[in-house]
Amino acid sequence: MTHRIVVNVETGEVTQVEYTAEEQAIHDAAVAAQVAAETLAEAQAVITPTELVVTPSEPTP
Amino acid sequence: MTTTIDGSASVTINSGAILGITSGTAVASTSGTSIDFTSIPSWVKRITVMFSGVSTNSTSALLIQLGDSGGIENTGYISGTSIISNSTVGSLVTSTAGFVAASGLTAAGTFHGSVSITLLGSNIWAAGGSTYSSASGTFVVAGSKTLSDTLTQVRITSVTPDTFDAGTINILYE
């Protein structure tokens, strides 16, 4: 399970609080969406030409 | 009359406020998706969030969120951060979900710096600072947020949120 760290500044106590099942489900969905977005961005980077060079043809005599 | 205050001591005035700067507890940001500093006293007027060598396992922007007795608030921020060095100078990232401490992170990069959050009045908090990511450059951070009640907690997290895997985070309050 995913967790968060909680620091009580009055006491200095540091505790680890586990996600609830609902929080975990939301987190898992967010991570999946992020992975999908990164995969899409990588795919677009592959097919996007970085520079287009146009070479004029020689005039025909 | 001369009053000498020992450097190791603190002075508490009638309102309960402690004169001087109080350090929270430095924690290793090596696990978990957020780090919450709770039970911040009601008299606090300025909080400084400090980062050293902080890293997460992915790329989403780091956020600082404020909270009160009703919990952490993740809406209503007016916040932006811009890169002031690196090849993407001027790149602006904004958020209404928190103060953006940095963006363009990578899993291998580390994050450093500090952001101060000061009480303007009527539960309005203004943030400003500068930070550095080894992955993306140096950032200027700014924003403001109106809480619905007195501030009691601060959360450091990221947009997804990702999982922290390195570094140290602490706050000062005064």
Short mmCIF file of C-alpha atoms in Angstrom, two decimals:
data_model
loop_
_atom_site.label_atom_id
_atom_site.label_comp_id
_atom_site.label_asym_id
_atom_site.label_seq_id
_atom_site.Cartn_x
_atom_site.Cartn_y
_atom_site.Cartn_z
CA MET A 1 0.00 0.00 0.00
CA THR A 2 1.06 3.59 -0.64
CA HIS A 3 1.53 5.83 2.36
CA ARG A 4 2.24 9.38 3.48
CA ILE A 5 4.66 10.64 6.12
CA VAL A 6 3.19 12.83 8.88
CA VAL A 7 5.40 15.02 11.07
CA ASN A 8 3.88 16.57 14.18
CA VAL A 9 5.94 19.73 14.69
CA GLU A 10 4.83 20.12 18.32
CA THR A 11 5.98 16.68 19.42
CA GLY A 12 8.51 15.84 16.72
CA GLU A 13 6.73 12.53 16.21
CA VAL A 14 7.02 11.08 12.69
CA THR A 15 4.41 8.54 11.62
CA GLN A 16 3.60 6.64 8.47
CA VAL A 17 -0.07 6.70 7.46
CA GLU A 18 -1.22 4.08 4.95
CA TYR A 19 -3.62 5.03 2.17
CA THR A 20 -7.19 3.90 2.54
CA ALA A 21 -8.50 1.55 -0.16
CA GLU A 22 -10.29 4.49 -1.77
CA GLU A 23 -7.16 6.68 -1.76
CA GLN A 24 -5.14 3.78 -3.18
CA ALA A 25 -7.61 3.32 -6.04
CA ILE A 26 -7.47 7.04 -6.88
CA HIS A 27 -3.68 6.96 -6.75
CA ASP A 28 -3.42 3.87 -8.97
CA ALA A 29 -5.69 5.52 -11.55
CA ALA A 30 -3.60 8.71 -11.50
CA VAL A 31 -0.36 6.78 -11.98
CA ALA A 32 -1.89 4.83 -14.88
CA ALA A 33 -3.01 8.09 -16.50
CA GLN A 34 0.45 9.59 -16.09
CA VAL A 35 2.10 6.54 -17.68
CA ALA A 36 -0.35 6.70 -20.58
CA ALA A 37 0.34 10.42 -21.10
CA GLU A 38 4.10 9.85 -21.07
CA THR A 39 3.79 6.97 -23.53
CA LEU A 40 1.72 9.14 -25.86
CA ALA A 41 4.22 12.00 -25.62
CA GLU A 42 7.09 9.65 -26.44
CA ALA A 43 5.21 8.26 -29.42
CA GLN A 44 4.50 11.77 -30.73
CA ALA A 45 8.16 12.71 -30.30
CA VAL A 46 9.16 9.76 -32.48
CA ILE A 47 6.90 10.69 -35.38
CA THR A 48 7.40 14.47 -35.22
CA PRO A 49 10.22 15.63 -37.54
CA THR A 50 12.61 17.92 -35.69
CA GLU A 51 13.66 19.85 -38.79
CA LEU A 52 12.34 20.03 -42.29
CA VAL A 53 14.98 20.76 -44.92
CA VAL A 54 13.79 21.84 -48.34
CA THR A 55 16.37 21.61 -51.08
CA PRO A 56 15.47 23.65 -54.15
CA SER A 57 15.82 21.70 -57.37
CA GLU A 58 18.16 22.91 -60.06
CA PRO A 59 16.43 24.98 -62.75
CA THR A 60 15.87 23.03 -65.93
CA PRO A 61 17.72 24.61 -68.89
CA MET B 1 18.55 46.28 33.25
CA THR B 2 20.19 43.90 30.84
CA THR B 3 18.46 40.67 29.94
CA THR B 4 20.52 37.92 28.40
CA ILE B 5 18.83 35.08 26.60
CA ASP B 6 20.81 31.89 26.29
CA GLY B 7 21.22 30.89 22.65
CA SER B 8 19.84 27.43 23.37
CA ALA B 9 16.64 28.75 24.92
CA SER B 10 13.46 30.14 23.45
CA VAL B 11 11.20 32.91 24.74
CA THR B 12 7.43 32.48 24.88
CA ILE B 13 5.26 35.57 25.07
CA ASN B 14 1.75 35.86 26.47
CA SER B 15 0.05 35.00 23.19
CA GLY B 16 1.82 31.65 23.20
CA ALA B 17 4.05 32.63 20.32
CA ILE B 18 7.68 31.64 20.54
CA LEU B 19 10.07 34.44 19.63
CA GLY B 20 12.63 33.43 17.06
CA ILE B 21 12.63 30.72 14.47
CA THR B 22 11.53 27.19 15.31
CA SER B 23 12.69 24.23 13.30
CA GLY B 24 10.39 21.33 12.55
CA THR B 25 11.78 17.82 12.30
CA ALA B 26 13.87 17.03 9.25
CA VAL B 27 12.55 13.90 7.60
CA ALA B 28 14.01 11.66 4.94
CA SER B 29 11.87 11.92 1.82
CA THR B 30 12.64 8.35 0.84
CA SER B 31 9.14 6.89 0.78
CA GLY B 32 5.52 7.86 0.60
CA THR B 33 3.68 10.18 -1.73
CA SER B 34 3.46 13.19 0.56
CA ILE B 35 5.02 14.61 3.69
CA ASP B 36 2.71 16.48 6.05
CA PHE B 37 3.90 18.86 8.75
CA THR B 38 1.00 19.07 11.18
CA SER B 39 0.11 20.85 14.45
CA ILE B 40 1.63 24.13 13.28
CA PRO B 41 0.77 26.72 15.96
CA SER B 42 -1.92 29.30 15.20
CA TRP B 43 0.42 32.25 15.87
CA VAL B 44 2.75 31.36 12.99
CA LYS B 45 3.19 34.12 10.39
CA ARG B 46 5.87 32.58 8.20
CA ILE B 47 6.78 29.05 7.19
CA THR B 48 9.86 28.14 5.19
CA VAL B 49 9.82 24.79 3.41
CA MET B 50 13.31 23.45 2.67
CA PHE B 51 14.40 20.73 0.24
CA SER B 52 17.75 19.01 -0.15
CA GLY B 53 18.45 16.23 -2.63
CA VAL B 54 14.76 15.41 -2.94
CA SER B 55 13.73 12.98 -5.65
CA THR B 56 10.64 11.09 -6.73
CA ASN B 57 10.22 8.02 -8.89
CA SER B 58 8.63 9.93 -11.78
CA THR B 59 8.19 13.32 -13.40
CA SER B 60 5.19 15.20 -12.04
CA ALA B 61 5.62 18.70 -10.60
CA LEU B 62 6.28 19.14 -6.89
CA LEU B 63 3.54 20.96 -4.97
CA ILE B 64 3.27 22.64 -1.58
CA GLN B 65 -0.27 22.59 -0.20
CA LEU B 66 -1.68 24.29 2.89
CA GLY B 67 -4.27 23.00 5.28
CA ASP B 68 -6.39 23.97 8.26
CA SER B 69 -8.65 22.18 10.70
CA GLY B 70 -10.71 20.98 7.74
CA GLY B 71 -7.74 19.21 6.15
CA ILE B 72 -5.36 19.89 3.30
CA GLU B 73 -6.80 22.21 0.63
CA ASN B 74 -6.03 21.19 -2.96
CA THR B 75 -7.92 23.88 -4.88
CA GLY B 76 -7.95 27.67 -5.07
CA TYR B 77 -4.22 28.33 -5.39
CA ILE B 78 -2.91 31.01 -7.72
CA SER B 79 0.54 29.72 -8.37
CA GLY B 80 3.22 29.68 -11.01
CA THR B 81 6.85 28.75 -11.42
CA SER B 82 9.24 29.69 -14.19
CA ILE B 83 12.60 28.32 -15.17
CA ILE B 84 15.23 31.08 -15.08
CA SER B 85 18.16 29.01 -16.26
CA ASN B 86 18.56 26.14 -18.70
CA SER B 87 17.53 25.79 -22.33
CA THR B 88 13.83 26.36 -21.61
CA VAL B 89 14.16 29.75 -19.89
CA GLY B 90 10.83 31.39 -19.25
CA SER B 91 8.82 28.19 -19.37
CA LEU B 92 5.87 28.79 -17.04
CA VAL B 93 3.95 26.12 -15.16
CA THR B 94 0.84 27.12 -13.21
CA SER B 95 -1.38 25.27 -10.78
CA THR B 96 -4.53 25.78 -8.76
CA ALA B 97 -3.86 22.61 -6.76
CA GLY B 98 -0.84 23.92 -4.85
CA PHE B 99 2.23 26.11 -4.99
CA VAL B 100 4.39 24.66 -7.78
CA ALA B 101 7.87 24.21 -6.32
CA ALA B 102 9.37 22.78 -9.52
CA SER B 103 8.42 21.07 -12.75
CA GLY B 104 10.07 19.10 -15.52
CA LEU B 105 11.55 16.65 -13.04
CA THR B 106 13.00 13.27 -13.89
CA ALA B 107 13.25 10.15 -11.79
CA ALA B 108 17.04 10.50 -11.73
CA GLY B 109 17.12 14.23 -10.88
CA THR B 110 17.33 15.81 -7.44
CA PHE B 111 15.60 18.90 -6.13
CA HIS B 112 16.92 21.61 -3.77
CA GLY B 113 16.00 25.03 -2.37
CA SER B 114 13.42 26.71 -0.19
CA VAL B 115 10.01 28.37 -0.41
CA SER B 116 8.68 30.80 2.19
CA ILE B 117 4.97 31.11 2.85
CA THR B 118 3.92 34.24 4.71
CA LEU B 119 0.64 35.35 6.25
CA LEU B 120 -0.68 38.43 4.48
CA GLY B 121 -3.80 38.60 6.66
CA SER B 122 -7.30 37.08 6.91
CA ASN B 123 -5.93 33.58 6.20
CA ILE B 124 -4.33 34.79 2.97
CA TRP B 125 -0.93 33.20 2.49
CA ALA B 126 1.65 34.35 -0.06
CA ALA B 127 4.44 32.09 -1.27
CA GLY B 128 7.79 32.91 -2.82
CA GLY B 129 11.12 31.21 -3.26
CA SER B 130 13.70 29.79 -5.56
CA THR B 131 14.52 26.18 -6.18
CA TYR B 132 16.76 24.06 -8.36
CA SER B 133 16.25 20.75 -10.09
CA SER B 134 19.28 18.97 -11.49
CA ALA B 135 16.97 17.74 -14.25
CA SER B 136 15.41 20.98 -15.36
CA GLY B 137 17.15 24.08 -13.96
CA THR B 138 16.55 26.90 -11.49
CA PHE B 139 13.02 28.07 -10.70
CA VAL B 140 11.36 31.17 -9.34
CA VAL B 141 8.26 30.20 -7.34
CA ALA B 142 5.34 32.48 -6.44
CA GLY B 143 1.68 32.35 -5.56
CA SER B 144 -1.03 32.93 -3.01
CA LYS B 145 -3.82 31.00 -1.37
CA THR B 146 -6.70 31.95 0.89
CA LEU B 147 -7.47 29.27 3.45
CA SER B 148 -10.92 28.82 4.92
CA ASP B 149 -9.51 28.81 8.46
CA THR B 150 -6.27 29.23 10.43
CA LEU B 151 -3.35 27.32 8.94
CA THR B 152 -2.39 24.19 10.87
CA GLN B 153 -0.56 22.02 8.36
CA VAL B 154 1.59 21.98 5.25
CA ARG B 155 1.88 19.15 2.73
CA ILE B 156 4.69 18.53 0.26
CA THR B 157 3.58 16.28 -2.55
CA SER B 158 3.48 16.09 -6.34
CA VAL B 159 0.74 16.24 -8.95
CA THR B 160 0.18 12.50 -9.55
CA PRO B 161 1.40 12.08 -6.73
CA ASP B 162 4.70 10.25 -7.29
CA THR B 163 6.61 8.40 -4.59
CA PHE B 164 9.55 10.11 -2.86
CA ASP B 165 12.78 8.12 -3.09
CA ALA B 166 15.59 10.41 -1.88
CA GLY B 167 16.45 13.56 0.05
CA THR B 168 15.48 15.52 3.13
CA ILE B 169 12.61 17.95 3.79
CA ASN B 170 11.98 20.19 6.78
CA ILE B 171 10.21 23.41 7.69
CA LEU B 172 11.04 26.44 9.80
CA TYR B 173 8.22 28.43 11.36
CA GLU B 174 8.10 31.74 13.17
#
